[in-house]
mmCIF file of C-alpha atoms in Angstrom:
data_model
loop_
_atom_site.group_PDB
_atom_site.id
_atom_site.type_symbol
_atom_site.label_atom_id
_atom_site.label_comp_id
_atom_site.label_asym_id
_atom_site.label_seq_id
_atom_site.Cartn_x
_atom_site.Cartn_y
_atom_site.Cartn_z
ATOM 1 C CA MET A 282 14.086 13.458 57.095
ATOM 2 C CA ALA A 283 14.449 10.321 54.144
ATOM 3 C CA ASN A 284 15.150 11.351 50.986
ATOM 4 C CA ALA A 285 11.591 10.601 49.124
ATOM 5 C CA ALA A 286 12.248 8.456 46.794
ATOM 6 C CA ARG A 287 12.814 9.476 43.278
ATOM 7 C CA ARG A 288 9.532 8.973 40.732
ATOM 8 C CA LEU A 289 10.917 7.814 37.593
ATOM 9 C CA ASP A 290 8.835 9.062 34.370
ATOM 10 C CA MET A 291 8.230 6.280 31.803
ATOM 11 C CA ILE A 292 7.765 6.645 28.243
ATOM 12 C CA ASP A 293 4.798 4.161 27.292
ATOM 13 C CA VAL A 294 6.701 2.938 23.843
ATOM 14 C CA ALA A 295 4.013 -0.252 22.906
ATOM 15 C CA PRO A 296 2.297 0.000 20.241
ATOM 16 C CA ALA A 297 -0.615 1.458 20.091
ATOM 17 C CA PHE A 298 -2.417 -1.736 18.229
ATOM 18 C CA THR A 299 -1.182 -5.476 17.545
ATOM 19 C CA SER A 300 -1.982 -7.798 15.079
ATOM 20 C CA GLY A 301 -4.435 -9.051 18.259
ATOM 21 C CA ASP A 302 -6.565 -5.878 18.177
ATOM 22 C CA ALA A 303 -6.906 -6.025 14.738
ATOM 23 C CA ALA A 304 -8.256 -9.641 15.106
ATOM 24 C CA ALA A 305 -10.606 -9.108 17.256
ATOM 25 C CA MET A 306 -12.250 -6.173 14.947
ATOM 26 C CA GLU A 307 -12.397 -8.092 12.468
ATOM 27 C CA ALA A 308 -14.175 -10.780 14.550
ATOM 28 C CA ARG A 309 -16.195 -7.818 16.056
ATOM 29 C CA PHE A 310 -17.100 -6.113 13.358
ATOM 30 C CA ALA A 311 -17.583 -9.045 10.707
ATOM 31 C CA GLY A 312 -21.474 -8.739 9.048
ATOM 32 C CA VAL A 313 -21.319 -5.109 9.955
ATOM 33 C CA SER A 314 -22.333 -2.236 7.037
ATOM 34 C CA THR A 315 -19.126 -1.098 5.875
ATOM 35 C CA GLN A 316 -20.942 2.215 6.420
ATOM 36 C CA ASP A 317 -21.981 1.399 10.317
ATOM 37 C CA MET A 318 -18.943 0.442 10.967
ATOM 38 C CA LEU A 319 -17.137 3.737 9.956
ATOM 39 C CA ALA A 320 -19.526 5.715 11.904
ATOM 40 C CA GLU A 321 -19.247 3.526 15.097
ATOM 41 C CA LEU A 322 -15.755 3.874 14.756
ATOM 42 C CA LEU A 323 -14.849 7.737 14.046
ATOM 43 C CA ALA A 324 -17.466 8.729 16.087
ATOM 44 C CA GLY A 325 -16.184 6.641 19.053
ATOM 45 C CA GLU A 326 -12.934 5.480 20.490
ATOM 46 C CA LEU A 327 -11.030 6.413 17.068
ATOM 47 C CA LYS A 328 -12.041 9.802 16.760
ATOM 48 C CA GLY A 329 -9.258 12.229 17.240
ATOM 49 C CA ARG A 330 -6.936 9.716 16.953
ATOM 50 C CA ILE A 331 -7.134 8.378 13.114
ATOM 51 C CA ALA A 332 -6.427 9.565 9.330
ATOM 52 C CA ALA A 333 -7.809 8.569 6.482
ATOM 53 C CA VAL A 334 -4.790 8.076 3.594
ATOM 54 C CA SER A 335 -5.649 9.040 0.198
ATOM 55 C CA SER A 336 -4.276 8.903 -3.269
ATOM 56 C CA PHE A 337 -7.262 10.448 -4.860
ATOM 57 C CA GLY A 338 -7.388 8.156 -7.968
ATOM 58 C CA THR A 339 -10.089 6.866 -9.818
ATOM 59 C CA GLU A 340 -11.855 4.980 -6.616
ATOM 60 C CA SER A 341 -11.412 7.378 -4.187
ATOM 61 C CA ALA A 342 -14.813 9.352 -3.570
ATOM 62 C CA VAL A 343 -16.320 6.788 -2.778
ATOM 63 C CA LEU A 344 -14.299 6.566 0.569
ATOM 64 C CA LEU A 345 -13.976 9.579 1.250
ATOM 65 C CA HIS A 346 -17.726 10.480 0.897
ATOM 66 C CA MET A 347 -18.421 7.522 3.742
ATOM 67 C CA VAL A 348 -15.497 9.537 5.526
ATOM 68 C CA ALA A 349 -16.854 12.662 5.456
ATOM 69 C CA GLN A 350 -20.688 11.795 5.856
ATOM 70 C CA VAL A 351 -19.684 10.722 8.822
ATOM 71 C CA ASP A 352 -16.867 12.954 9.948
ATOM 72 C CA ARG A 353 -15.500 15.972 7.964
ATOM 73 C CA ASP A 354 -13.344 17.114 10.207
ATOM 74 C CA VAL A 355 -10.775 13.752 9.625
ATOM 75 C CA PRO A 356 -8.125 14.686 7.888
ATOM 76 C CA VAL A 357 -7.277 13.330 5.136
ATOM 77 C CA ILE A 358 -3.698 12.791 4.145
ATOM 78 C CA PHE A 359 -2.783 13.138 0.490
ATOM 79 C CA THR A 360 1.641 12.197 -0.522
ATOM 80 C CA ASN A 361 2.306 14.667 -3.593
ATOM 81 C CA THR A 362 5.153 12.940 -4.746
ATOM 82 C CA GLN A 363 6.199 16.363 -7.355
ATOM 83 C CA LYS A 364 5.608 13.076 -10.023
ATOM 84 C CA MET A 365 2.185 13.557 -9.815
ATOM 85 C CA PHE A 366 -0.786 13.742 -12.722
ATOM 86 C CA GLY A 367 -2.235 17.684 -13.413
ATOM 87 C CA GLU A 368 -5.275 16.143 -13.726
ATOM 88 C CA THR A 369 -5.114 14.034 -9.919
ATOM 89 C CA LEU A 370 -3.729 17.557 -8.196
ATOM 90 C CA GLU A 371 -6.936 19.608 -9.961
ATOM 91 C CA TYR A 372 -9.611 16.469 -8.717
ATOM 92 C CA ARG A 373 -8.114 16.134 -5.284
ATOM 93 C CA ASP A 374 -8.900 20.342 -4.886
ATOM 94 C CA GLU A 375 -12.809 19.199 -6.359
ATOM 95 C CA LEU A 376 -13.638 16.055 -4.718
ATOM 96 C CA SER A 377 -11.686 18.365 -1.865
ATOM 97 C CA GLU A 378 -14.819 21.091 -1.863
ATOM 98 C CA ARG A 379 -17.198 18.755 -2.790
ATOM 99 C CA LEU A 380 -17.006 16.688 0.014
ATOM 100 C CA GLY A 381 -16.363 19.457 2.538
ATOM 101 C CA LEU A 382 -13.664 17.782 3.763
ATOM 102 C CA THR A 383 -11.840 20.688 6.744
ATOM 103 C CA ASP A 384 -8.375 18.827 7.016
ATOM 104 C CA LEU A 385 -6.510 18.574 3.724
ATOM 105 C CA ARG A 386 -3.125 17.658 4.946
ATOM 106 C CA VAL A 387 -0.447 17.719 1.645
ATOM 107 C CA PHE A 388 2.606 15.984 2.484
ATOM 108 C CA ARG A 389 5.252 16.003 0.026
ATOM 109 C CA PRO A 390 9.337 14.704 -0.125
ATOM 110 C CA ASP A 391 11.649 15.938 2.010
ATOM 111 C CA PRO A 392 14.108 18.115 -0.164
ATOM 112 C CA ARG A 393 17.136 17.552 1.179
ATOM 113 C CA ILE A 394 16.297 13.553 0.491
ATOM 114 C CA LEU A 395 15.683 14.211 -2.430
ATOM 115 C CA ALA A 396 19.190 16.479 -2.850
ATOM 116 C CA ALA A 397 20.547 13.700 -1.716
ATOM 117 C CA LYS A 398 19.535 10.827 -3.517
ATOM 118 C CA ASP A 399 17.179 11.631 -6.391
ATOM 119 C CA THR A 400 18.921 15.216 -7.642
ATOM 120 C CA THR A 401 18.076 14.452 -11.266
ATOM 121 C CA GLY A 402 14.560 13.470 -10.429
ATOM 122 C CA LEU A 403 15.067 10.397 -12.405
ATOM 123 C CA ARG A 404 15.270 7.781 -9.954
ATOM 124 C CA TRP A 405 11.586 5.853 -11.620
ATOM 125 C CA SER A 406 13.482 5.155 -13.914
ATOM 126 C CA TYR A 407 16.267 3.295 -12.518
ATOM 127 C CA ASP A 408 14.790 2.149 -9.375
ATOM 128 C CA PRO A 409 11.243 2.359 -8.913
ATOM 129 C CA ASP A 410 10.536 0.714 -5.657
ATOM 130 C CA GLY A 411 13.814 3.393 -4.274
ATOM 131 C CA CYS A 412 11.854 6.859 -5.320
ATOM 132 C CA CYS A 413 8.543 5.180 -3.945
ATOM 133 C CA GLU A 414 10.462 4.772 -0.805
ATOM 134 C CA ILE A 415 11.714 8.677 -0.886
ATOM 135 C CA ARG A 416 8.909 10.326 -3.028
ATOM 136 C CA LYS A 417 5.557 8.049 -1.065
ATOM 137 C CA VAL A 418 6.863 6.393 2.280
ATOM 138 C CA GLU A 419 8.978 8.874 3.814
ATOM 139 C CA PRO A 420 6.654 11.609 3.472
ATOM 140 C CA LEU A 421 3.822 9.307 4.258
ATOM 141 C CA ARG A 422 5.298 8.072 7.869
ATOM 142 C CA ARG A 423 5.525 11.865 9.029
ATOM 143 C CA ALA A 424 2.650 12.408 8.401
ATOM 144 C CA LEU A 425 1.519 9.444 10.163
ATOM 145 C CA LEU A 426 2.891 10.407 13.898
ATOM 146 C CA PRO A 427 0.106 12.304 15.113
ATOM 147 C CA PHE A 428 -1.902 8.751 14.512
ATOM 148 C CA ASP A 429 -3.012 5.705 16.090
ATOM 149 C CA ALA A 430 -4.920 4.089 13.305
ATOM 150 C CA TRP A 431 -5.367 5.384 9.243
ATOM 151 C CA ILE A 432 -7.913 3.958 6.918
ATOM 152 C CA SER A 433 -6.760 2.954 3.391
ATOM 153 C CA GLY A 434 -8.265 2.663 0.008
ATOM 154 C CA ARG A 435 -7.537 -0.630 -1.077
ATOM 155 C CA LYS A 436 -9.950 -3.547 -2.270
ATOM 156 C CA GLY A 437 -9.526 -6.833 -2.513
ATOM 157 C CA PHE A 438 -10.323 -7.509 -5.707
ATOM 158 C CA GLN A 439 -7.670 -4.411 -7.423
ATOM 159 C CA SER A 440 -4.969 -7.776 -8.002
ATOM 160 C CA SER A 441 -4.132 -11.160 -6.992
ATOM 161 C CA THR A 442 -1.975 -9.848 -4.073
ATOM 162 C CA ARG A 443 -4.636 -7.524 -2.667
ATOM 163 C CA ALA A 444 -7.289 -11.200 -2.830
ATOM 164 C CA ALA A 445 -7.953 -11.939 0.716
ATOM 165 C CA LEU A 446 -7.555 -8.425 2.057
ATOM 166 C CA PRO A 447 -8.788 -8.047 5.930
ATOM 167 C CA ARG A 448 -10.670 -5.262 6.852
ATOM 168 C CA PHE A 449 -8.692 -4.678 9.834
ATOM 169 C CA GLU A 450 -4.356 -5.158 9.802
ATOM 170 C CA VAL A 451 -1.272 -3.647 11.818
ATOM 171 C CA ASP A 452 0.782 -1.555 9.824
ATOM 172 C CA GLU A 453 3.656 -0.566 11.983
ATOM 173 C CA GLY A 454 2.446 -0.488 15.528
ATOM 174 C CA ARG A 455 -0.737 1.160 14.057
ATOM 175 C CA LEU A 456 -4.318 -0.128 13.201
ATOM 176 C CA LYS A 457 -5.130 0.422 9.642
ATOM 177 C CA LEU A 458 -8.473 0.115 8.522
ATOM 178 C CA ASN A 459 -9.277 -1.307 4.764
ATOM 179 C CA PRO A 460 -13.468 -0.657 4.867
ATOM 180 C CA LEU A 461 -13.747 -2.070 1.020
ATOM 181 C CA ALA A 462 -11.967 -4.746 0.881
ATOM 182 C CA ASP A 463 -14.701 -6.999 0.580
ATOM 183 C CA TRP A 464 -16.318 -4.487 -2.222
ATOM 184 C CA ASN A 465 -16.359 -5.142 -5.908
ATOM 185 C CA LYS A 466 -16.341 -3.323 -9.160
ATOM 186 C CA GLU A 467 -19.716 -3.214 -9.385
ATOM 187 C CA ARG A 468 -20.575 -2.164 -5.909
ATOM 188 C CA LEU A 469 -18.366 0.947 -6.245
ATOM 189 C CA GLU A 470 -20.063 1.822 -9.613
ATOM 190 C CA THR A 471 -23.811 1.882 -8.134
ATOM 191 C CA TYR A 472 -22.433 3.693 -5.102
ATOM 192 C CA PHE A 473 -20.651 6.329 -7.872
ATOM 193 C CA ALA A 474 -24.468 6.741 -9.531
ATOM 194 C CA VAL A 475 -26.547 6.410 -6.376
ATOM 195 C CA HIS A 476 -24.175 10.167 -4.718
ATOM 196 C CA GLU A 477 -23.514 11.218 -7.877
ATOM 197 C CA LEU A 478 -20.172 11.744 -7.821
ATOM 198 C CA PRO A 479 -17.306 13.130 -9.459
ATOM 199 C CA ARG A 480 -15.335 10.780 -11.375
ATOM 200 C CA HIS A 481 -11.669 11.068 -12.189
ATOM 201 C CA PRO A 482 -10.767 13.277 -15.363
ATOM 202 C CA LEU A 483 -7.947 10.564 -16.521
ATOM 203 C CA GLU A 484 -10.394 7.031 -15.688
ATOM 204 C CA THR A 485 -11.935 7.300 -19.467
ATOM 205 C CA ASN A 486 -8.704 7.418 -21.249
ATOM 206 C CA GLY A 487 -7.821 4.088 -19.737
ATOM 207 C CA TYR A 488 -6.726 5.069 -16.496
ATOM 208 C CA PRO A 489 -8.205 2.269 -13.830
ATOM 209 C CA SER A 490 -5.858 3.224 -11.069
ATOM 210 C CA ILE A 491 -3.397 5.922 -11.120
ATOM 211 C CA GLY A 492 0.035 6.855 -9.672
ATOM 212 C CA CYS A 493 3.282 9.009 -10.215
ATOM 213 C CA LYS A 494 2.760 10.097 -14.673
ATOM 214 C CA PRO A 495 6.297 8.363 -15.061
ATOM 215 C CA CYS A 496 5.191 5.037 -13.811
ATOM 216 C CA THR A 497 1.520 4.591 -14.475
ATOM 217 C CA SER A 498 0.382 3.609 -18.183
ATOM 218 C CA LYS A 499 -3.008 2.938 -19.887
ATOM 219 C CA VAL A 500 -4.184 -0.533 -19.654
ATOM 220 C CA LEU A 501 -5.749 -2.499 -22.081
ATOM 221 C CA PRO A 502 -8.959 -4.678 -22.223
ATOM 222 C CA GLY A 503 -8.956 -7.964 -20.158
ATOM 223 C CA GLU A 504 -5.981 -6.575 -18.229
ATOM 224 C CA ASP A 505 -5.608 -6.551 -14.468
ATOM 225 C CA PRO A 506 -6.894 -3.166 -13.239
ATOM 226 C CA ARG A 507 -3.343 -1.764 -11.522
ATOM 227 C CA ALA A 508 -1.487 -3.816 -15.069
ATOM 228 C CA GLY A 509 -0.621 0.103 -15.582
ATOM 229 C CA ARG A 510 0.846 0.538 -12.219
ATOM 230 C CA TRP A 511 5.087 -0.015 -13.112
ATOM 231 C CA ARG A 512 4.515 -1.726 -16.381
ATOM 232 C CA GLY A 513 8.281 -3.448 -17.356
ATOM 233 C CA TRP A 514 9.172 -4.175 -13.645
ATOM 234 C CA GLU A 515 8.458 -6.943 -11.266
ATOM 235 C CA LYS A 516 6.909 -4.529 -8.457
ATOM 236 C CA VAL A 517 2.979 -4.711 -7.809
ATOM 237 C CA GLU A 518 2.771 -1.953 -4.661
ATOM 238 C CA CYS A 519 4.769 1.010 -3.978
ATOM 239 C CA GLY A 520 5.721 0.182 -0.443
ATOM 240 C CA ILE A 521 3.345 2.209 1.602
ATOM 241 C CA HIS A 522 1.244 -1.336 2.228
ATOM 242 C CA VAL A 523 4.748 -3.648 1.868
ATOM 243 C CA PRO A 524 5.300 -4.290 6.098
ATOM 244 C CA GLU A 525 8.824 -3.797 6.368
ATOM 245 C CA LYS A 526 11.282 -7.302 7.736
ATOM 246 C CA PRO A 527 13.060 -7.893 10.667
ATOM 247 C CA GLY A 528 15.967 -5.293 10.646
ATOM 248 C CA GLU A 529 15.853 -4.169 7.469
ATOM 249 C CA GLU A 530 16.091 -0.443 6.939
ATOM 250 C CA PRO A 531 14.657 2.062 5.064
ATOM 251 C CA ALA A 532 16.015 2.397 1.162
ATOM 252 C CA PHE A 533 15.737 6.371 1.834
#
């Protein structure tokens, strides 16, 4: 009897989403409220495939509250760079308890990478891009491995580089949602008040945008809300929201 043709197992390496998918989502949800959009996607086609990524900063409570209203079991990822303000860690725990989040996932830098690339813990002082790559970008990349999509809390008003922010985009083959892309500060403040959400303890001390302690300073009246991030450096993003260039190797 002739041998049966051998069946080969094929591994699908195609990205979960393409830029065309993001454009279709953008059109599909044009004019749909943020809450309704999240309710449809989190309880529908993205259920079990998506995580929320949060810095637990001054505005994070709004988006996390919306997510929790739909599904408290949606995983929430927090990257602890080990350079965070203690107040941020306390706020993270307080807000998670308040909202009833059931799946908070904390990712830290790989200690082997730290030993090789930041033995003194001072890389932030001479190479902030490399520090962010090691302490934030690489841990988040690991955290997102099980997911096809993720939710970001970015807003267009936060800085000039975010002014044209879409609600949907693709990042490393994953669908990235920016549900608050078109929200302004007044709308956020109203949401905080209506839902009586707790505020980050550093906000009233002049920190409208909070990252790692060594690279975050107070913002003066009239300055861009993110002016206190990496002050003195030509740097406006940590690297999570900066797409890699073709052929570019990670800095870590």
